[in-house]
């Protein structure tokens, strides 16, 4: 659970510069006893500022990453804790048996993803924004899986965020053209996993979730600064 | 409702040739009082053959045709009656507002199709088997819509049948390269509609449903002959 502080009471003449502009509130530990919509004085650089109060709201940072494929669909749920640690709750891949009718495959993906969402309660689904495929036929197949995955998220009340392969690899490895093994190794280290996630579809899914967490953190800081 | 007769009791030494092979049972009017799983003597060329009995089972011939598109998704429910007449129960198109997030669009398609299925109770969904698209990006978008449409059918217990654009146009117009207007005109005549279905996505969807009915009838006759 990560807390997003919002200024609700302030006697400071320039709170944007003095509080939001100078301090990253997200980097501060949440006030003790903080919970959704609770109101607290702000602790700014270790000093309590009772003239400025913040409302703590839950920031959705449990993310389901999905890596769609026509054979394996990787998934992974990653949470950024209040201490800004990344924790992996689950990862794996849904295998689609070749020879099964497409409609039955899609039903399995929908059912499995809906069950994962119900069990691990992420607030957002992050998915690769694919603009390439080997050919039109494989793009259509991939699109079918992707559509059903997005529907599973949306019908469970999750927001859907899309990221390009370049953004995902850059966010995790720092290099947009990293290969699957490099992504797997970095994901293993970032999530402090005992062993690399298998298959690589699972590590790709975790990378997509991590990319969303990094991007959301950056956006949040940017929004705080430009408020 | 169309009845599929199945031989269940027979003293004829060669029922395949004498009954199924020579007469198209489907062309015979259903026995009076026929209902699901009721047993009747066969009426063969107008004469009752009490030595051969048939079981009447419902043959699923109410078909939902779907024409997927990234802007409009056409739909149409067509039934082949026991008298082999084609009746249109509903037709139209689900419009997807541009600017709406893809996940919300997919949710609308799923919800609308599920509602249409629940209201009109088709037993089969027929859909175009697309192998072409302008480019990979549009193929991915189309695939997403197609995947969700197939899921709506499958999760409502419908079988999904796929037909190539060539088969659909051949079945309805008799010419595989017919344009949308020709398809619309033929659908209007075949279903005896007061006005052409609008938009053409709706007439395309009806054409797909008609194609399935024609194909199923042919397959059924072929199966009866080669039994």
GROMACS .gro file of C-alpha atoms in nm:
model
  454
    1UNK     CA    1   0.000   0.000   0.000
    2UNK     CA    2   0.143   0.336  -0.100
    3UNK     CA    3  -0.005   0.660   0.022
    4UNK     CA    4  -0.065   0.958  -0.197
    5UNK     CA    5  -0.071   1.274   0.016
    6UNK     CA    6  -0.298   1.557  -0.090
    7UNK     CA    7  -0.279   1.903   0.056
    8UNK     CA    8  -0.613   1.984   0.217
    9UNK     CA    9  -0.538   2.249   0.475
   10UNK     CA   10  -0.259   2.497   0.450
   11UNK     CA   11  -0.158   2.831   0.596
   12UNK     CA   12   0.170   2.838   0.409
   13UNK     CA   13   0.160   3.116   0.145
   14UNK     CA   14   0.341   2.902  -0.113
   15UNK     CA   15   0.269   2.538  -0.038
   16UNK     CA   16   0.353   2.423  -0.388
   17UNK     CA   17   0.709   2.543  -0.368
   18UNK     CA   18   0.760   2.487   0.002
   19UNK     CA   19   0.602   2.145   0.028
   20UNK     CA   20   0.521   1.976  -0.296
   21UNK     CA   21   0.789   2.143  -0.501
   22UNK     CA   22   1.075   2.083  -0.266
   23UNK     CA   23   0.990   1.756  -0.105
   24UNK     CA   24   0.879   1.436  -0.266
   25UNK     CA   25   0.595   1.349  -0.033
   26UNK     CA   26   0.593   1.001  -0.176
   27UNK     CA   27   0.943   0.949  -0.043
   28UNK     CA   28   0.832   1.028   0.312
   29UNK     CA   29   0.714   0.735   0.520
   30UNK     CA   30   0.335   0.747   0.565
   31UNK     CA   31   0.221   0.907   0.892
   32UNK     CA   32   0.171   0.647   1.163
   33UNK     CA   33  -0.192   0.534   1.164
   34UNK     CA   34  -0.243   0.655   0.807
   35UNK     CA   35  -0.529   0.496   0.625
   36UNK     CA   36  -0.754   0.584   0.336
   37UNK     CA   37  -0.880   0.944   0.362
   38UNK     CA   38  -0.726   0.997   0.707
   39UNK     CA   39  -0.599   1.350   0.773
   40UNK     CA   40  -0.253   1.419   0.920
   41UNK     CA   41  -0.013   1.705   0.971
   42UNK     CA   42   0.266   1.686   0.719
   43UNK     CA   43   0.610   1.570   0.819
   44UNK     CA   44   0.848   1.766   0.604
   45UNK     CA   45   1.214   1.666   0.617
   46UNK     CA   46   1.153   1.499   0.951
   47UNK     CA   47   0.980   1.802   1.109
   48UNK     CA   48   0.609   1.805   1.171
   49UNK     CA   49   0.439   2.102   1.006
   50UNK     CA   50   0.107   2.130   1.189
   51UNK     CA   51   0.014   2.434   0.974
   52UNK     CA   52  -0.006   2.207   0.670
   53UNK     CA   53  -0.221   1.900   0.672
   54UNK     CA   54  -0.244   1.622   0.422
   55UNK     CA   55  -0.512   1.375   0.337
   56UNK     CA   56  -0.379   1.027   0.279
   57UNK     CA   57  -0.541   0.836  -0.001
   58UNK     CA   58  -0.452   0.490  -0.117
   59UNK     CA   59  -0.254   0.493  -0.437
   60UNK     CA   60  -0.318   0.184  -0.645
   61UNK     CA   61   0.016   0.027  -0.680
   62UNK     CA   62  -0.059  -0.338  -0.702
   63UNK     CA   63  -0.023  -0.400  -1.072
   64UNK     CA   64  -0.106  -0.698  -1.289
   65UNK     CA   65   0.130  -0.719  -1.585
   66UNK     CA   66   0.021  -0.922  -1.887
   67UNK     CA   67   0.232  -1.046  -2.175
   68UNK     CA   68  -0.005  -1.174  -2.444
   69UNK     CA   69   0.089  -1.452  -2.680
   70UNK     CA   70  -0.101  -1.699  -2.893
   71UNK     CA   71   0.060  -1.994  -2.711
   72UNK     CA   72   0.156  -1.861  -2.364
   73UNK     CA   73   0.007  -1.558  -2.190
   74UNK     CA   74   0.238  -1.447  -1.911
   75UNK     CA   75   0.109  -1.276  -1.598
   76UNK     CA   76   0.260  -1.127  -1.285
   77UNK     CA   77   0.131  -0.922  -0.992
   78UNK     CA   78   0.379  -0.671  -0.849
   79UNK     CA   79   0.323  -0.437  -0.555
   80UNK     CA   80   0.520  -0.132  -0.460
   81UNK     CA   81   0.511  -0.121  -0.080
   82UNK     CA   82   0.496   0.194   0.127
   83UNK     CA   83   0.873   0.157   0.170
   84UNK     CA   84   0.899   0.161  -0.214
   85UNK     CA   85   1.008  -0.199  -0.230
   86UNK     CA   86   0.887  -0.412  -0.519
   87UNK     CA   87   0.722  -0.738  -0.418
   88UNK     CA   88   0.609  -1.012  -0.654
   89UNK     CA   89   0.282  -1.174  -0.542
   90UNK     CA   90   0.241  -1.424  -0.823
   91UNK     CA   91   0.376  -1.496  -1.167
   92UNK     CA   92   0.330  -1.761  -1.431
   93UNK     CA   93   0.187  -1.826  -1.775
   94UNK     CA   94  -0.145  -1.952  -1.906
   95UNK     CA   95  -0.071  -2.222  -2.159
   96UNK     CA   96  -0.307  -2.260  -2.452
   97UNK     CA   97  -0.317  -2.611  -2.591
   98UNK     CA   98  -0.270  -2.621  -2.966
   99UNK     CA   99  -0.565  -2.786  -3.136
  100UNK     CA  100  -0.814  -2.638  -2.889
  101UNK     CA  101  -1.079  -2.421  -3.062
  102UNK     CA  102  -0.995  -2.051  -3.037
  103UNK     CA  103  -1.318  -1.972  -2.850
  104UNK     CA  104  -1.228  -2.225  -2.578
  105UNK     CA  105  -0.875  -2.080  -2.554
  106UNK     CA  106  -1.018  -1.731  -2.508
  107UNK     CA  107  -1.260  -1.858  -2.244
  108UNK     CA  108  -0.968  -2.011  -2.051
  109UNK     CA  109  -0.766  -1.687  -2.064
  110UNK     CA  110  -1.066  -1.486  -1.944
  111UNK     CA  111  -1.146  -1.730  -1.661
  112UNK     CA  112  -0.783  -1.763  -1.544
  113UNK     CA  113  -0.717  -1.388  -1.549
  114UNK     CA  114  -1.045  -1.313  -1.371
  115UNK     CA  115  -0.947  -1.565  -1.099
  116UNK     CA  116  -0.597  -1.411  -1.063
  117UNK     CA  117  -0.750  -1.063  -1.034
  118UNK     CA  118  -1.002  -1.183  -0.773
  119UNK     CA  119  -0.730  -1.352  -0.568
  120UNK     CA  120  -0.455  -1.088  -0.581
  121UNK     CA  121  -0.667  -0.772  -0.609
  122UNK     CA  122  -0.452  -0.551  -0.832
  123UNK     CA  123  -0.593  -0.208  -0.914
  124UNK     CA  124  -0.436  -0.170  -1.257
  125UNK     CA  125  -0.351  -0.395  -1.546
  126UNK     CA  126  -0.047  -0.307  -1.756
  127UNK     CA  127  -0.016  -0.455  -2.102
  128UNK     CA  128   0.223  -0.428  -2.391
  129UNK     CA  129   0.112  -0.194  -2.666
  130UNK     CA  130   0.198  -0.410  -2.963
  131UNK     CA  131   0.243  -0.248  -3.301
  132UNK     CA  132   0.432  -0.523  -3.469
  133UNK     CA  133   0.371  -0.889  -3.546
  134UNK     CA  134   0.523  -1.139  -3.785
  135UNK     CA  135   0.223  -1.105  -4.017
  136UNK     CA  136  -0.143  -1.002  -4.029
  137UNK     CA  137  -0.268  -1.351  -3.935
  138UNK     CA  138  -0.056  -1.368  -3.620
  139UNK     CA  139  -0.154  -1.007  -3.538
  140UNK     CA  140  -0.521  -1.108  -3.550
  141UNK     CA  141  -0.459  -1.405  -3.318
  142UNK     CA  142  -0.257  -1.192  -3.078
  143UNK     CA  143  -0.527  -0.924  -3.090
  144UNK     CA  144  -0.792  -1.177  -2.988
  145UNK     CA  145  -0.596  -1.277  -2.677
  146UNK     CA  146  -0.518  -0.914  -2.599
  147UNK     CA  147  -0.883  -0.811  -2.632
  148UNK     CA  148  -0.997  -1.081  -2.391
  149UNK     CA  149  -0.722  -0.995  -2.142
  150UNK     CA  150  -0.826  -0.628  -2.151
  151UNK     CA  151  -1.189  -0.728  -2.105
  152UNK     CA  152  -1.101  -0.944  -1.802
  153UNK     CA  153  -0.931  -0.641  -1.646
  154UNK     CA  154  -1.198  -0.390  -1.737
  155UNK     CA  155  -1.489  -0.607  -1.626
  156UNK     CA  156  -1.317  -0.655  -1.288
  157UNK     CA  157  -1.296  -0.276  -1.250
  158UNK     CA  158  -0.925  -0.244  -1.328
  159UNK     CA  159  -0.779   0.040  -1.529
  160UNK     CA  160  -0.575  -0.068  -1.828
  161UNK     CA  161  -0.242   0.097  -1.905
  162UNK     CA  162  -0.047   0.029  -2.223
  163UNK     CA  163   0.329   0.052  -2.272
  164UNK     CA  164   0.547   0.009  -2.577
  165UNK     CA  165   0.807  -0.272  -2.573
  166UNK     CA  166   1.075   0.002  -2.579
  167UNK     CA  167   0.936   0.169  -2.263
  168UNK     CA  168   0.913  -0.163  -2.083
  169UNK     CA  169   1.269  -0.270  -2.156
  170UNK     CA  170   1.401   0.079  -2.086
  171UNK     CA  171   1.221   0.088  -1.750
  172UNK     CA  172   1.351  -0.251  -1.638
  173UNK     CA  173   1.688  -0.302  -1.808
  174UNK     CA  174   1.768   0.057  -1.906
  175UNK     CA  175   1.810  -0.049  -2.267
  176UNK     CA  176   1.519  -0.053  -2.513
  177UNK     CA  177   1.655  -0.339  -2.719
  178UNK     CA  178   1.728  -0.577  -2.432
  179UNK     CA  179   1.654  -0.944  -2.500
  180UNK     CA  180   1.422  -1.171  -2.302
  181UNK     CA  181   1.705  -1.321  -2.093
  182UNK     CA  182   1.830  -0.976  -1.988
  183UNK     CA  183   1.474  -0.880  -1.891
  184UNK     CA  184   1.439  -1.205  -1.695
  185UNK     CA  185   1.765  -1.143  -1.506
  186UNK     CA  186   1.676  -0.783  -1.417
  187UNK     CA  187   1.324  -0.879  -1.306
  188UNK     CA  188   1.475  -1.151  -1.082
  189UNK     CA  189   1.703  -0.893  -0.919
  190UNK     CA  190   1.449  -0.611  -0.891
  191UNK     CA  191   1.193  -0.838  -0.725
  192UNK     CA  192   1.457  -1.023  -0.524
  193UNK     CA  193   1.333  -1.360  -0.647
  194UNK     CA  194   1.503  -1.688  -0.554
  195UNK     CA  195   1.495  -1.808  -0.914
  196UNK     CA  196   1.426  -1.651  -1.255
  197UNK     CA  197   1.052  -1.653  -1.340
  198UNK     CA  198   0.968  -1.924  -1.592
  199UNK     CA  199   0.876  -1.915  -1.878
  200UNK     CA  200   1.011  -1.584  -2.011
  201UNK     CA  201   0.647  -1.483  -2.077
  202UNK     CA  202   0.611  -1.462  -1.696
  203UNK     CA  203   0.922  -1.244  -1.657
  204UNK     CA  204   0.803  -1.023  -1.945
  205UNK     CA  205   0.470  -0.980  -1.765
  206UNK     CA  206   0.649  -0.882  -1.442
  207UNK     CA  207   0.860  -0.634  -1.642
  208UNK     CA  208   0.541  -0.471  -1.776
  209UNK     CA  209   0.406  -0.437  -1.420
  210UNK     CA  210   0.736  -0.285  -1.300
  211UNK     CA  211   0.731  -0.044  -1.597
  212UNK     CA  212   0.387   0.077  -1.487
  213UNK     CA  213   0.502   0.130  -1.128
  214UNK     CA  214   0.804   0.332  -1.245
  215UNK     CA  215   0.593   0.538  -1.486
  216UNK     CA  216   0.319   0.602  -1.230
  217UNK     CA  217   0.579   0.719  -0.978
  218UNK     CA  218   0.732   0.956  -1.234
  219UNK     CA  219   0.390   1.088  -1.338
  220UNK     CA  220   0.293   1.141  -0.978
  221UNK     CA  221   0.608   1.341  -0.908
  222UNK     CA  222   0.560   1.542  -1.224
  223UNK     CA  223   0.199   1.616  -1.131
  224UNK     CA  224   0.308   1.726  -0.782
  225UNK     CA  225   0.569   1.962  -0.924
  226UNK     CA  226   0.345   2.115  -1.190
  227UNK     CA  227   0.039   2.152  -0.966
  228UNK     CA  228  -3.727  -2.469  -3.516
  229UNK     CA  229  -3.595  -2.736  -3.749
  230UNK     CA  230  -3.612  -3.102  -3.661
  231UNK     CA  231  -3.328  -3.340  -3.713
  232UNK     CA  232  -3.462  -3.695  -3.743
  233UNK     CA  233  -3.247  -3.975  -3.608
  234UNK     CA  234  -3.316  -4.340  -3.678
  235UNK     CA  235  -3.374  -4.518  -3.349
  236UNK     CA  236  -3.581  -4.819  -3.433
  237UNK     CA  237  -3.567  -5.003  -3.762
  238UNK     CA  238  -3.657  -5.341  -3.908
  239UNK     CA  239  -3.551  -5.240  -4.257
  240UNK     CA  240  -3.238  -5.438  -4.358
  241UNK     CA  241  -3.084  -5.136  -4.533
  242UNK     CA  242  -3.217  -4.822  -4.367
  243UNK     CA  243  -2.927  -4.610  -4.486
  244UNK     CA  244  -3.008  -4.664  -4.852
  245UNK     CA  245  -3.382  -4.698  -4.816
  246UNK     CA  246  -3.443  -4.409  -4.585
  247UNK     CA  247  -3.153  -4.177  -4.528
  248UNK     CA  248  -2.986  -4.239  -4.860
  249UNK     CA  249  -3.289  -4.185  -5.077
  250UNK     CA  250  -3.491  -3.930  -4.889
  251UNK     CA  251  -3.379  -3.607  -4.740
  252UNK     CA  252  -3.552  -3.635  -4.406
  253UNK     CA  253  -3.487  -3.270  -4.347
  254UNK     CA  254  -3.705  -3.188  -4.648
  255UNK     CA  255  -4.001  -3.374  -4.499
  256UNK     CA  256  -4.236  -3.171  -4.282
  257UNK     CA  257  -4.190  -3.261  -3.914
  258UNK     CA  258  -4.441  -3.519  -3.781
  259UNK     CA  259  -4.743  -3.353  -3.627
  260UNK     CA  260  -4.685  -3.308  -3.251
  261UNK     CA  261  -4.310  -3.341  -3.295
  262UNK     CA  262  -4.106  -3.194  -3.017
  263UNK     CA  263  -3.762  -3.239  -2.871
  264UNK     CA  264  -3.679  -3.610  -2.829
  265UNK     CA  265  -4.029  -3.725  -2.926
  266UNK     CA  266  -4.045  -4.054  -3.118
  267UNK     CA  267  -4.249  -4.095  -3.439
  268UNK     CA  268  -4.294  -4.339  -3.726
  269UNK     CA  269  -4.121  -4.206  -4.034
  270UNK     CA  270  -4.323  -4.060  -4.320
  271UNK     CA  271  -4.131  -4.149  -4.632
  272UNK     CA  272  -4.254  -3.997  -4.958
  273UNK     CA  273  -4.593  -3.939  -4.800
  274UNK     CA  274  -4.634  -4.298  -4.674
  275UNK     CA  275  -4.607  -4.381  -4.306
  276UNK     CA  276  -4.345  -4.648  -4.241
  277UNK     CA  277  -4.434  -4.781  -3.897
  278UNK     CA  278  -4.140  -5.028  -3.912
  279UNK     CA  279  -3.897  -4.735  -3.899
  280UNK     CA  280  -3.919  -4.483  -3.624
  281UNK     CA  281  -3.736  -4.157  -3.584
  282UNK     CA  282  -3.649  -3.951  -3.286
  283UNK     CA  283  -3.698  -3.580  -3.342
  284UNK     CA  284  -3.432  -3.361  -3.193
  285UNK     CA  285  -3.408  -2.987  -3.218
  286UNK     CA  286  -3.149  -2.879  -3.469
  287UNK     CA  287  -2.990  -2.549  -3.372
  288UNK     CA  288  -3.072  -2.325  -3.658
  289UNK     CA  289  -3.106  -1.992  -3.495
  290UNK     CA  290  -2.777  -1.830  -3.580
  291UNK     CA  291  -2.611  -1.512  -3.464
  292UNK     CA  292  -2.393  -1.365  -3.737
  293UNK     CA  293  -2.123  -1.118  -3.637
  294UNK     CA  294  -1.927  -0.881  -3.859
  295UNK     CA  295  -1.640  -0.741  -3.651
  296UNK     CA  296  -1.498  -0.397  -3.711
  297UNK     CA  297  -1.301  -0.149  -3.507
  298UNK     CA  298  -1.575   0.116  -3.547
  299UNK     CA  299  -1.899  -0.080  -3.607
  300UNK     CA  300  -1.964  -0.442  -3.513
  301UNK     CA  301  -2.262  -0.570  -3.710
  302UNK     CA  302  -2.491  -0.840  -3.572
  303UNK     CA  303  -2.794  -1.031  -3.697
  304UNK     CA  304  -2.997  -1.328  -3.575
  305UNK     CA  305  -3.143  -1.550  -3.849
  306UNK     CA  306  -3.359  -1.857  -3.802
  307UNK     CA  307  -3.435  -2.130  -4.050
  308UNK     CA  308  -3.791  -2.240  -3.972
  309UNK     CA  309  -3.920  -2.595  -4.002
  310UNK     CA  310  -4.058  -2.490  -4.341
  311UNK     CA  311  -3.702  -2.390  -4.438
  312UNK     CA  312  -3.787  -2.024  -4.451
  313UNK     CA  313  -3.527  -1.772  -4.334
  314UNK     CA  314  -3.649  -1.527  -4.073
  315UNK     CA  315  -3.454  -1.230  -3.938
  316UNK     CA  316  -3.513  -1.176  -3.566
  317UNK     CA  317  -3.289  -0.876  -3.514
  318UNK     CA  318  -3.009  -0.688  -3.687
  319UNK     CA  319  -2.803  -0.380  -3.623
  320UNK     CA  320  -2.456  -0.260  -3.536
  321UNK     CA  321  -2.278  -0.179  -3.213
  322UNK     CA  322  -2.112   0.159  -3.259
  323UNK     CA  323  -1.785   0.221  -3.080
  324UNK     CA  324  -1.725   0.586  -3.004
  325UNK     CA  325  -1.383   0.703  -3.117
  326UNK     CA  326  -1.183   0.842  -2.827
  327UNK     CA  327  -1.326   0.586  -2.583
  328UNK     CA  328  -1.052   0.370  -2.422
  329UNK     CA  329  -1.017   0.034  -2.594
  330UNK     CA  330  -1.100  -0.158  -2.274
  331UNK     CA  331  -1.432   0.028  -2.243
  332UNK     CA  332  -1.512  -0.041  -2.610
  333UNK     CA  333  -1.448  -0.411  -2.559
  334UNK     CA  334  -1.664  -0.412  -2.247
  335UNK     CA  335  -1.951  -0.257  -2.447
  336UNK     CA  336  -1.921  -0.517  -2.725
  337UNK     CA  337  -1.919  -0.800  -2.471
  338UNK     CA  338  -2.218  -0.661  -2.279
  339UNK     CA  339  -2.424  -0.585  -2.591
  340UNK     CA  340  -2.358  -0.923  -2.753
  341UNK     CA  341  -2.430  -1.108  -2.429
  342UNK     CA  342  -2.763  -0.922  -2.404
  343UNK     CA  343  -2.851  -1.002  -2.769
  344UNK     CA  344  -2.771  -1.371  -2.710
  345UNK     CA  345  -2.980  -1.379  -2.392
  346UNK     CA  346  -3.278  -1.215  -2.566
  347UNK     CA  347  -3.278  -1.402  -2.899
  348UNK     CA  348  -3.134  -1.738  -2.787
  349UNK     CA  349  -2.929  -1.842  -3.090
  350UNK     CA  350  -2.745  -2.173  -3.062
  351UNK     CA  351  -2.451  -2.087  -3.285
  352UNK     CA  352  -2.243  -1.782  -3.361
  353UNK     CA  353  -2.102  -1.746  -3.712
  354UNK     CA  354  -1.813  -1.509  -3.767
  355UNK     CA  355  -1.591  -1.409  -4.055
  356UNK     CA  356  -1.255  -1.582  -4.063
  357UNK     CA  357  -1.040  -1.282  -4.144
  358UNK     CA  358  -0.699  -1.337  -4.292
  359UNK     CA  359  -0.642  -0.995  -4.430
  360UNK     CA  360  -0.631  -0.643  -4.292
  361UNK     CA  361  -0.496  -0.313  -4.412
  362UNK     CA  362  -0.196  -0.347  -4.182
  363UNK     CA  363  -0.073  -0.517  -3.866
  364UNK     CA  364  -0.203  -0.238  -3.640
  365UNK     CA  365  -0.558  -0.262  -3.775
  366UNK     CA  366  -0.535  -0.644  -3.761
  367UNK     CA  367  -0.454  -0.622  -3.389
  368UNK     CA  368  -0.751  -0.389  -3.327
  369UNK     CA  369  -0.984  -0.611  -3.528
  370UNK     CA  370  -0.850  -0.917  -3.345
  371UNK     CA  371  -0.934  -0.761  -3.010
  372UNK     CA  372  -1.297  -0.706  -3.109
  373UNK     CA  373  -1.315  -1.053  -3.264
  374UNK     CA  374  -1.172  -1.218  -2.952
  375UNK     CA  375  -1.427  -1.051  -2.728
  376UNK     CA  376  -1.714  -1.140  -2.964
  377UNK     CA  377  -1.603  -1.505  -2.964
  378UNK     CA  378  -1.578  -1.498  -2.585
  379UNK     CA  379  -1.932  -1.356  -2.555
  380UNK     CA  380  -2.058  -1.646  -2.765
  381UNK     CA  381  -1.854  -1.914  -2.597
  382UNK     CA  382  -1.933  -1.801  -2.243
  383UNK     CA  383  -2.305  -1.808  -2.331
  384UNK     CA  384  -2.267  -2.170  -2.442
  385UNK     CA  385  -2.278  -2.102  -2.816
  386UNK     CA  386  -2.066  -2.286  -3.066
  387UNK     CA  387  -1.854  -2.064  -3.289
  388UNK     CA  388  -1.829  -2.129  -3.663
  389UNK     CA  389  -1.591  -1.940  -3.888
  390UNK     CA  390  -1.632  -1.870  -4.260
  391UNK     CA  391  -1.405  -1.703  -4.512
  392UNK     CA  392  -1.532  -1.386  -4.684
  393UNK     CA  393  -1.535  -1.585  -5.010
  394UNK     CA  394  -1.766  -1.855  -4.865
  395UNK     CA  395  -2.000  -1.593  -4.719
  396UNK     CA  396  -2.039  -1.399  -5.043
  397UNK     CA  397  -2.068  -1.719  -5.247
  398UNK     CA  398  -2.341  -1.852  -5.016
  399UNK     CA  399  -2.546  -1.532  -5.028
  400UNK     CA  400  -2.478  -1.369  -5.363
  401UNK     CA  401  -2.333  -1.665  -5.551
  402UNK     CA  402  -2.022  -1.464  -5.634
  403UNK     CA  403  -1.718  -1.457  -5.404
  404UNK     CA  404  -1.615  -1.105  -5.495
  405UNK     CA  405  -1.954  -0.939  -5.448
  406UNK     CA  406  -1.947  -0.592  -5.294
  407UNK     CA  407  -2.125  -0.478  -4.977
  408UNK     CA  408  -2.422  -0.332  -5.165
  409UNK     CA  409  -2.484  -0.659  -5.354
  410UNK     CA  410  -2.468  -0.849  -5.024
  411UNK     CA  411  -2.711  -0.601  -4.869
  412UNK     CA  412  -2.958  -0.640  -5.158
  413UNK     CA  413  -2.946  -1.021  -5.151
  414UNK     CA  414  -2.985  -1.034  -4.773
  415UNK     CA  415  -3.290  -0.805  -4.801
  416UNK     CA  416  -3.448  -1.041  -5.056
  417UNK     CA  417  -3.354  -1.368  -4.883
  418UNK     CA  418  -3.494  -1.251  -4.552
  419UNK     CA  419  -3.788  -1.072  -4.713
  420UNK     CA  420  -3.710  -0.749  -4.530
  421UNK     CA  421  -3.908  -0.430  -4.586
  422UNK     CA  422  -3.590  -0.223  -4.615
  423UNK     CA  423  -3.217  -0.299  -4.656
  424UNK     CA  424  -3.046  -0.353  -4.318
  425UNK     CA  425  -2.841  -0.052  -4.213
  426UNK     CA  426  -2.547  -0.004  -4.184
  427UNK     CA  427  -2.384  -0.253  -4.424
  428UNK     CA  428  -2.213  -0.408  -4.119
  429UNK     CA  429  -2.560  -0.534  -4.019
  430UNK     CA  430  -2.628  -0.685  -4.363
  431UNK     CA  431  -2.280  -0.841  -4.362
  432UNK     CA  432  -2.360  -1.001  -4.025
  433UNK     CA  433  -2.690  -1.140  -4.160
  434UNK     CA  434  -2.501  -1.276  -4.462
  435UNK     CA  435  -2.263  -1.462  -4.229
  436UNK     CA  436  -2.559  -1.615  -4.043
  437UNK     CA  437  -2.723  -1.721  -4.373
  438UNK     CA  438  -2.392  -1.872  -4.487
  439UNK     CA  439  -2.385  -2.087  -4.172
  440UNK     CA  440  -2.743  -2.205  -4.228
  441UNK     CA  441  -2.666  -2.300  -4.589
  442UNK     CA  442  -2.343  -2.476  -4.489
  443UNK     CA  443  -2.505  -2.662  -4.199
  444UNK     CA  444  -2.786  -2.784  -4.428
  445UNK     CA  445  -2.532  -2.906  -4.684
  446UNK     CA  446  -2.319  -3.075  -4.417
  447UNK     CA  447  -2.628  -3.241  -4.271
  448UNK     CA  448  -2.733  -3.379  -4.610
  449UNK     CA  449  -2.379  -3.496  -4.678
  450UNK     CA  450  -2.363  -3.669  -4.339
  451UNK     CA  451  -2.699  -3.838  -4.403
  452UNK     CA  452  -2.580  -3.968  -4.741
  453UNK     CA  453  -2.241  -4.091  -4.622
  454UNK     CA  454  -2.372  -4.250  -4.301
   0.00000   0.00000   0.00000
